[in-house]
mmCIF file with all atom_site columns, C-alpha atoms in Angstrom:
data_model
loop_
_atom_site.group_PDB
_atom_site.id
_atom_site.type_symbol
_atom_site.label_atom_id
_atom_site.label_alt_id
_atom_site.label_comp_id
_atom_site.label_asym_id
_atom_site.label_entity_id
_atom_site.label_seq_id
_atom_site.pdbx_PDB_ins_code
_atom_site.Cartn_x
_atom_site.Cartn_y
_atom_site.Cartn_z
_atom_site.occupancy
_atom_site.B_iso_or_equiv
_atom_site.pdbx_formal_charge
_atom_site.auth_seq_id
_atom_site.auth_comp_id
_atom_site.auth_asym_id
_atom_site.auth_atom_id
_atom_site.pdbx_PDB_model_num
ATOM 1   C CA . UNK K 1 1   ? 1.363   -11.257 0.668  1.00 0.00 ? 1294 UNK K CA 1
ATOM 2   C CA . UNK K 1 2   ? 0.184   -7.767  1.388  1.00 0.00 ? 1295 UNK K CA 1
ATOM 3   C CA . UNK K 1 3   ? -3.174  -6.339  1.738  1.00 0.00 ? 1296 UNK K CA 1
ATOM 4   C CA . UNK K 1 4   ? -3.947  -2.329  2.315  1.00 0.00 ? 1297 UNK K CA 1
ATOM 5   C CA . UNK K 1 5   ? -7.183  -1.074  3.540  1.00 0.00 ? 1298 UNK K CA 1
ATOM 6   C CA . UNK K 1 6   ? -8.261  2.548   4.237  1.00 0.00 ? 1299 UNK K CA 1
ATOM 7   C CA . UNK K 1 7   ? -11.637 3.957   5.287  1.00 0.00 ? 1300 UNK K CA 1
ATOM 8   C CA . UNK K 1 8   ? -13.054 7.544   6.186  1.00 0.00 ? 1301 UNK K CA 1
ATOM 9   C CA . UNK K 1 9   ? -15.615 7.740   9.215  1.00 0.00 ? 1302 UNK K CA 1
ATOM 10  C CA . UNK K 1 10  ? -17.524 9.854   10.618 1.00 0.00 ? 1303 UNK K CA 1
ATOM 11  C CA . UNK K 1 11  ? -16.998 10.784  14.106 1.00 0.00 ? 1304 UNK K CA 1
ATOM 12  C CA . UNK K 1 12  ? -19.942 8.618   15.704 1.00 0.00 ? 1305 UNK K CA 1
ATOM 13  C CA . UNK K 1 13  ? -19.505 5.696   18.123 1.00 0.00 ? 1306 UNK K CA 1
ATOM 14  C CA . UNK K 1 14  ? -20.911 3.333   15.414 1.00 0.00 ? 1307 UNK K CA 1
ATOM 15  C CA . UNK K 1 15  ? -17.735 3.719   13.662 1.00 0.00 ? 1308 UNK K CA 1
ATOM 16  C CA . UNK K 1 16  ? -15.332 1.985   16.051 1.00 0.00 ? 1309 UNK K CA 1
ATOM 17  C CA . UNK K 1 17  ? -16.463 -1.689  15.812 1.00 0.00 ? 1310 UNK K CA 1
ATOM 18  C CA . UNK K 1 18  ? -16.827 -1.413  12.115 1.00 0.00 ? 1311 UNK K CA 1
ATOM 19  C CA . UNK K 1 19  ? -13.131 -0.533  11.606 1.00 0.00 ? 1312 UNK K CA 1
ATOM 20  C CA . UNK K 1 20  ? -12.116 -3.098  14.473 1.00 0.00 ? 1313 UNK K CA 1
ATOM 21  C CA . UNK K 1 21  ? -14.290 -5.816  11.958 1.00 0.00 ? 1314 UNK K CA 1
ATOM 22  C CA . UNK K 1 22  ? -12.857 -5.014  9.147  1.00 0.00 ? 1315 UNK K CA 1
ATOM 23  C CA . UNK K 1 23  ? -9.367  -5.697  10.559 1.00 0.00 ? 1316 UNK K CA 1
ATOM 24  C CA . UNK K 1 24  ? -10.387 -8.714  12.107 1.00 0.00 ? 1317 UNK K CA 1
ATOM 25  C CA . UNK K 1 25  ? -11.606 -9.939  9.179  1.00 0.00 ? 1318 UNK K CA 1
ATOM 26  C CA . UNK K 1 26  ? -8.604  -9.227  7.123  1.00 0.00 ? 1319 UNK K CA 1
ATOM 27  C CA . UNK K 1 27  ? -6.252  -10.579 9.777  1.00 0.00 ? 1320 UNK K CA 1
ATOM 28  C CA . UNK K 1 28  ? -7.976  -13.936 10.096 1.00 0.00 ? 1321 UNK K CA 1
ATOM 29  C CA . UNK K 1 29  ? -8.508  -14.202 6.295  1.00 0.00 ? 1322 UNK K CA 1
ATOM 30  C CA . UNK K 1 30  ? -4.068  -14.018 5.871  1.00 0.00 ? 1323 UNK K CA 1
ATOM 31  C CA . UNK K 1 31  ? -4.013  -16.559 8.863  1.00 0.00 ? 1324 UNK K CA 1
ATOM 32  C CA . UNK K 1 32  ? -2.967  -14.310 11.275 1.00 0.00 ? 1325 UNK K CA 1
ATOM 33  C CA . UNK K 1 33  ? -3.073  -15.761 14.780 1.00 0.00 ? 1326 UNK K CA 1
ATOM 34  C CA . UNK K 1 34  ? -5.914  -14.783 16.885 1.00 0.00 ? 1327 UNK K CA 1
ATOM 35  C CA . UNK K 1 35  ? -4.153  -13.454 20.054 1.00 0.00 ? 1328 UNK K CA 1
ATOM 36  C CA . UNK K 1 36  ? -1.952  -10.972 17.646 1.00 0.00 ? 1329 UNK K CA 1
ATOM 37  C CA . UNK K 1 37  ? -5.051  -10.004 15.194 1.00 0.00 ? 1330 UNK K CA 1
ATOM 38  C CA . UNK K 1 38  ? -6.954  -9.822  19.040 1.00 0.00 ? 1331 UNK K CA 1
ATOM 39  C CA . UNK K 1 39  ? -4.474  -6.853  20.267 1.00 0.00 ? 1332 UNK K CA 1
ATOM 40  C CA . UNK K 1 40  ? -4.394  -5.391  17.131 1.00 0.00 ? 1333 UNK K CA 1
ATOM 41  C CA . UNK K 1 41  ? -7.877  -4.853  17.110 1.00 0.00 ? 1334 UNK K CA 1
ATOM 42  C CA . UNK K 1 42  ? -8.091  -3.895  20.291 1.00 0.00 ? 1335 UNK K CA 1
ATOM 43  C CA . UNK K 1 43  ? -5.704  -1.184  19.767 1.00 0.00 ? 1336 UNK K CA 1
ATOM 44  C CA . UNK K 1 44  ? -7.407  0.085   16.896 1.00 0.00 ? 1337 UNK K CA 1
ATOM 45  C CA . UNK K 1 45  ? -10.561 0.582   18.805 1.00 0.00 ? 1338 UNK K CA 1
ATOM 46  C CA . UNK K 1 46  ? -8.361  2.903   21.441 1.00 0.00 ? 1339 UNK K CA 1
ATOM 47  C CA . UNK K 1 47  ? -7.346  4.892   18.771 1.00 0.00 ? 1340 UNK K CA 1
ATOM 48  C CA . UNK K 1 48  ? -10.410 5.189   16.858 1.00 0.00 ? 1341 UNK K CA 1
ATOM 49  C CA . UNK K 1 49  ? -12.548 6.068   20.029 1.00 0.00 ? 1342 UNK K CA 1
ATOM 50  C CA . UNK K 1 50  ? -9.805  8.755   20.699 1.00 0.00 ? 1343 UNK K CA 1
ATOM 51  C CA . UNK K 1 51  ? -10.763 10.176  16.960 1.00 0.00 ? 1344 UNK K CA 1
ATOM 52  C CA . UNK K 1 52  ? -14.510 9.989   17.838 1.00 0.00 ? 1345 UNK K CA 1
ATOM 53  C CA . UNK K 1 53  ? -14.460 11.923  20.597 1.00 0.00 ? 1346 UNK K CA 1
ATOM 54  C CA . UNK K 1 54  ? -11.334 14.605  19.873 1.00 0.00 ? 1347 UNK K CA 1
ATOM 55  C CA . UNK K 1 55  ? -10.886 14.756  16.750 1.00 0.00 ? 1348 UNK K CA 1
ATOM 56  C CA . UNK K 1 56  ? -13.858 15.979  14.445 1.00 0.00 ? 1349 UNK K CA 1
ATOM 57  C CA . UNK K 1 57  ? -12.933 19.633  14.620 1.00 0.00 ? 1350 UNK K CA 1
ATOM 58  C CA . UNK K 1 58  ? -15.323 21.824  16.498 1.00 0.00 ? 1351 UNK K CA 1
ATOM 59  C CA . UNK K 1 59  ? -18.420 20.379  14.781 1.00 0.00 ? 1352 UNK K CA 1
ATOM 60  C CA . UNK K 1 60  ? -17.323 16.787  14.322 1.00 0.00 ? 1353 UNK K CA 1
ATOM 61  C CA . UNK K 1 61  ? -18.736 17.002  10.671 1.00 0.00 ? 1354 UNK K CA 1
ATOM 62  C CA . UNK K 1 62  ? -15.053 16.034  9.009  1.00 0.00 ? 1355 UNK K CA 1
ATOM 63  C CA . UNK K 1 63  ? -14.732 12.759  10.351 1.00 0.00 ? 1356 UNK K CA 1
ATOM 64  C CA . UNK K 1 64  ? -11.159 10.439  10.671 1.00 0.00 ? 1357 UNK K CA 1
ATOM 65  C CA . UNK K 1 65  ? -9.686  8.202   8.528  1.00 0.00 ? 1358 UNK K CA 1
ATOM 66  C CA . UNK K 1 66  ? -8.119  4.613   9.370  1.00 0.00 ? 1359 UNK K CA 1
ATOM 67  C CA . UNK K 1 67  ? -5.775  2.650   6.981  1.00 0.00 ? 1360 UNK K CA 1
ATOM 68  C CA . UNK K 1 68  ? -3.865  -0.760  7.579  1.00 0.00 ? 1361 UNK K CA 1
ATOM 69  C CA . UNK K 1 69  ? -1.407  -2.153  6.275  1.00 0.00 ? 1362 UNK K CA 1
ATOM 70  C CA . UNK K 1 70  ? -0.523  -6.203  6.475  1.00 0.00 ? 1363 UNK K CA 1
ATOM 71  C CA . UNK K 1 71  ? 2.592   -6.835  4.689  1.00 0.00 ? 1364 UNK K CA 1
ATOM 72  C CA . UNK K 1 72  ? 4.644   -9.912  5.016  1.00 0.00 ? 1365 UNK K CA 1
ATOM 73  C CA . UNK K 1 73  ? 4.814   -10.271 9.159  1.00 0.00 ? 1366 UNK K CA 1
ATOM 74  C CA . UNK K 1 74  ? 4.214   -6.694  9.917  1.00 0.00 ? 1367 UNK K CA 1
ATOM 75  C CA . UNK K 1 75  ? 1.006   -4.738  10.488 1.00 0.00 ? 1368 UNK K CA 1
ATOM 76  C CA . UNK K 1 76  ? 1.115   -1.033  10.320 1.00 0.00 ? 1369 UNK K CA 1
ATOM 77  C CA . UNK K 1 77  ? -2.125  0.687   11.592 1.00 0.00 ? 1370 UNK K CA 1
ATOM 78  C CA . UNK K 1 78  ? -2.536  4.515   11.216 1.00 0.00 ? 1371 UNK K CA 1
ATOM 79  C CA . UNK K 1 79  ? -5.450  6.882   12.479 1.00 0.00 ? 1372 UNK K CA 1
ATOM 80  C CA . UNK K 1 80  ? -6.396  10.308  11.668 1.00 0.00 ? 1373 UNK K CA 1
ATOM 81  C CA . UNK K 1 81  ? -8.463  13.249  13.015 1.00 0.00 ? 1374 UNK K CA 1
ATOM 82  C CA . UNK K 1 82  ? -9.444  16.657  12.869 1.00 0.00 ? 1375 UNK K CA 1
ATOM 83  C CA . UNK K 1 83  ? -9.383  17.716  15.850 1.00 0.00 ? 1376 UNK K CA 1
ATOM 84  C CA . UNK K 1 84  ? -7.400  19.865  18.283 1.00 0.00 ? 1377 UNK K CA 1
ATOM 85  C CA . UNK K 1 85  ? -4.109  17.346  18.161 1.00 0.00 ? 1378 UNK K CA 1
ATOM 86  C CA . UNK K 1 86  ? -2.114  16.344  21.287 1.00 0.00 ? 1379 UNK K CA 1
ATOM 87  C CA . UNK K 1 87  ? -0.058  18.414  23.432 1.00 0.00 ? 1380 UNK K CA 1
ATOM 88  C CA . UNK K 1 88  ? 3.159   16.779  23.563 1.00 0.00 ? 1381 UNK K CA 1
ATOM 89  C CA . UNK K 1 89  ? 3.765   16.872  27.138 1.00 0.00 ? 1382 UNK K CA 1
ATOM 90  C CA . UNK K 1 90  ? 0.805   14.139  27.785 1.00 0.00 ? 1383 UNK K CA 1
ATOM 91  C CA . UNK K 1 91  ? 1.840   12.018  25.516 1.00 0.00 ? 1384 UNK K CA 1
ATOM 92  C CA . UNK K 1 92  ? 5.454   12.444  24.767 1.00 0.00 ? 1385 UNK K CA 1
ATOM 93  C CA . UNK K 1 93  ? 8.338   9.696   26.206 1.00 0.00 ? 1386 UNK K CA 1
ATOM 94  C CA . UNK K 1 94  ? 8.042   9.298   30.269 1.00 0.00 ? 1387 UNK K CA 1
ATOM 95  C CA . UNK K 1 95  ? 4.585   10.840  30.411 1.00 0.00 ? 1388 UNK K CA 1
ATOM 96  C CA . UNK K 1 96  ? 2.134   8.945   33.186 1.00 0.00 ? 1389 UNK K CA 1
ATOM 97  C CA . UNK K 1 97  ? -0.892  7.565   32.590 1.00 0.00 ? 1390 UNK K CA 1
ATOM 98  C CA . UNK K 1 98  ? -3.769  10.183  34.224 1.00 0.00 ? 1391 UNK K CA 1
ATOM 99  C CA . UNK K 1 99  ? -5.803  8.735   37.294 1.00 0.00 ? 1392 UNK K CA 1
ATOM 100 C CA . UNK K 1 100 ? -8.918  9.412   35.494 1.00 0.00 ? 1393 UNK K CA 1
ATOM 101 C CA . UNK K 1 101 ? -11.013 7.077   33.167 1.00 0.00 ? 1394 UNK K CA 1
ATOM 102 C CA . UNK K 1 102 ? -9.742  9.637   30.313 1.00 0.00 ? 1395 UNK K CA 1
ATOM 103 C CA . UNK K 1 103 ? -6.195  9.180   28.981 1.00 0.00 ? 1396 UNK K CA 1
ATOM 104 C CA . UNK K 1 104 ? -5.120  5.746   28.805 1.00 0.00 ? 1397 UNK K CA 1
ATOM 105 C CA . UNK K 1 105 ? -5.871  4.699   25.300 1.00 0.00 ? 1398 UNK K CA 1
ATOM 106 C CA . UNK K 1 106 ? -2.647  5.795   24.157 1.00 0.00 ? 1399 UNK K CA 1
ATOM 107 C CA . UNK K 1 107 ? -0.739  3.426   27.103 1.00 0.00 ? 1400 UNK K CA 1
ATOM 108 C CA . UNK K 1 108 ? -3.335  0.641   26.270 1.00 0.00 ? 1401 UNK K CA 1
ATOM 109 C CA . UNK K 1 109 ? -2.001  0.629   22.522 1.00 0.00 ? 1402 UNK K CA 1
ATOM 110 C CA . UNK K 1 110 ? 1.601   0.985   23.802 1.00 0.00 ? 1403 UNK K CA 1
ATOM 111 C CA . UNK K 1 111 ? 1.163   -1.940  25.773 1.00 0.00 ? 1404 UNK K CA 1
ATOM 112 C CA . UNK K 1 112 ? -0.463  -4.086  23.104 1.00 0.00 ? 1405 UNK K CA 1
ATOM 113 C CA . UNK K 1 113 ? 1.787   -3.039  19.954 1.00 0.00 ? 1406 UNK K CA 1
ATOM 114 C CA . UNK K 1 114 ? 5.599   -3.132  19.591 1.00 0.00 ? 1407 UNK K CA 1
ATOM 115 C CA . UNK K 1 115 ? 5.773   0.579   18.501 1.00 0.00 ? 1408 UNK K CA 1
ATOM 116 C CA . UNK K 1 116 ? 3.775   3.955   18.780 1.00 0.00 ? 1409 UNK K CA 1
ATOM 117 C CA . UNK K 1 117 ? 4.499   7.547   17.016 1.00 0.00 ? 1410 UNK K CA 1
ATOM 118 C CA . UNK K 1 118 ? 1.799   10.219  18.010 1.00 0.00 ? 1411 UNK K CA 1
ATOM 119 C CA . UNK K 1 119 ? 1.848   13.630  16.476 1.00 0.00 ? 1412 UNK K CA 1
ATOM 120 C CA . UNK K 1 120 ? -0.082  16.511  14.852 1.00 0.00 ? 1413 UNK K CA 1
ATOM 121 C CA . UNK K 1 121 ? -0.927  16.469  11.618 1.00 0.00 ? 1414 UNK K CA 1
ATOM 122 C CA . UNK K 1 122 ? 0.574   19.215  8.992  1.00 0.00 ? 1415 UNK K CA 1
ATOM 123 C CA . UNK K 1 123 ? -2.897  21.240  8.762  1.00 0.00 ? 1416 UNK K CA 1
ATOM 124 C CA . UNK K 1 124 ? -4.955  20.188  11.918 1.00 0.00 ? 1417 UNK K CA 1
ATOM 125 C CA . UNK K 1 125 ? -5.894  16.968  13.782 1.00 0.00 ? 1418 UNK K CA 1
ATOM 126 C CA . UNK K 1 126 ? -3.464  14.335  15.391 1.00 0.00 ? 1419 UNK K CA 1
ATOM 127 C CA . UNK K 1 127 ? -1.968  10.872  13.838 1.00 0.00 ? 1420 UNK K CA 1
ATOM 128 C CA . UNK K 1 128 ? -1.520  7.822   15.817 1.00 0.00 ? 1421 UNK K CA 1
ATOM 129 C CA . UNK K 1 129 ? 0.321   5.558   13.937 1.00 0.00 ? 1422 UNK K CA 1
ATOM 130 C CA . UNK K 1 130 ? 1.157   1.623   15.266 1.00 0.00 ? 1423 UNK K CA 1
ATOM 131 C CA . UNK K 1 131 ? 3.074   -1.225  14.264 1.00 0.00 ? 1424 UNK K CA 1
ATOM 132 C CA . UNK K 1 132 ? 3.118   -5.066  16.051 1.00 0.00 ? 1425 UNK K CA 1
ATOM 133 C CA . UNK K 1 133 ? 5.170   -7.990  14.500 1.00 0.00 ? 1426 UNK K CA 1
ATOM 134 C CA . UNK K 1 134 ? 2.612   -10.561 12.793 1.00 0.00 ? 1427 UNK K CA 1
ATOM 135 C CA . UNK K 1 135 ? 2.680   -14.660 13.799 1.00 0.00 ? 1428 UNK K CA 1
ATOM 136 C CA . UNK K 1 136 ? 0.093   -16.582 11.352 1.00 0.00 ? 1429 UNK K CA 1
ATOM 137 C CA . UNK K 1 137 ? -1.206  -19.772 11.878 1.00 0.00 ? 1430 UNK K CA 1
ATOM 138 C CA . UNK K 1 138 ? 0.308   -23.232 10.280 1.00 0.00 ? 1431 UNK K CA 1
ATOM 139 C CA . UNK K 1 139 ? -2.853  -23.546 8.313  1.00 0.00 ? 1432 UNK K CA 1
ATOM 140 C CA . UNK K 1 140 ? -2.857  -19.786 6.634  1.00 0.00 ? 1433 UNK K CA 1
ATOM 141 C CA . UNK K 1 141 ? -3.639  -19.523 3.474  1.00 0.00 ? 1434 UNK K CA 1
ATOM 142 C CA . UNK K 1 142 ? -2.022  -16.596 2.758  1.00 0.00 ? 1435 UNK K CA 1
ATOM 143 C CA . UNK K 1 143 ? 1.552   -17.786 3.984  1.00 0.00 ? 1436 UNK K CA 1
ATOM 144 C CA . UNK K 1 144 ? 4.271   -15.289 3.930  1.00 0.00 ? 1437 UNK K CA 1
ATOM 145 C CA . UNK K 1 145 ? 7.634   -16.454 2.025  1.00 0.00 ? 1438 UNK K CA 1
#
């Protein structure tokens, strides 16, 4: 069983819960265990919040894109924006979280998922992708074989 969807969203705070609800609905329909679905939705919220805050380009008109793939027992999510991108030393291996309120989203995403990749886009912006192994409820309608 595979489910795939993609959204192009405006860089507005109201877009974050929309993406989160769509992901939660897809996972509930597929029969993903609620704890796994919640962790992924929280990670998605953090990635979208980063895109809204930092990723809209100079005039915030370009928006950002969310793509999610539920394929068998893995969910992969990718959030792509049009902002200035990341400084690799701020988010690479060995980087430490800051003491401020900002800068903790990537660490939360990393704690909630199995694998995180952060890189700058080919022209502009940043790409944050992450994945997590799914577990399904015993009564799932769309069971993985």
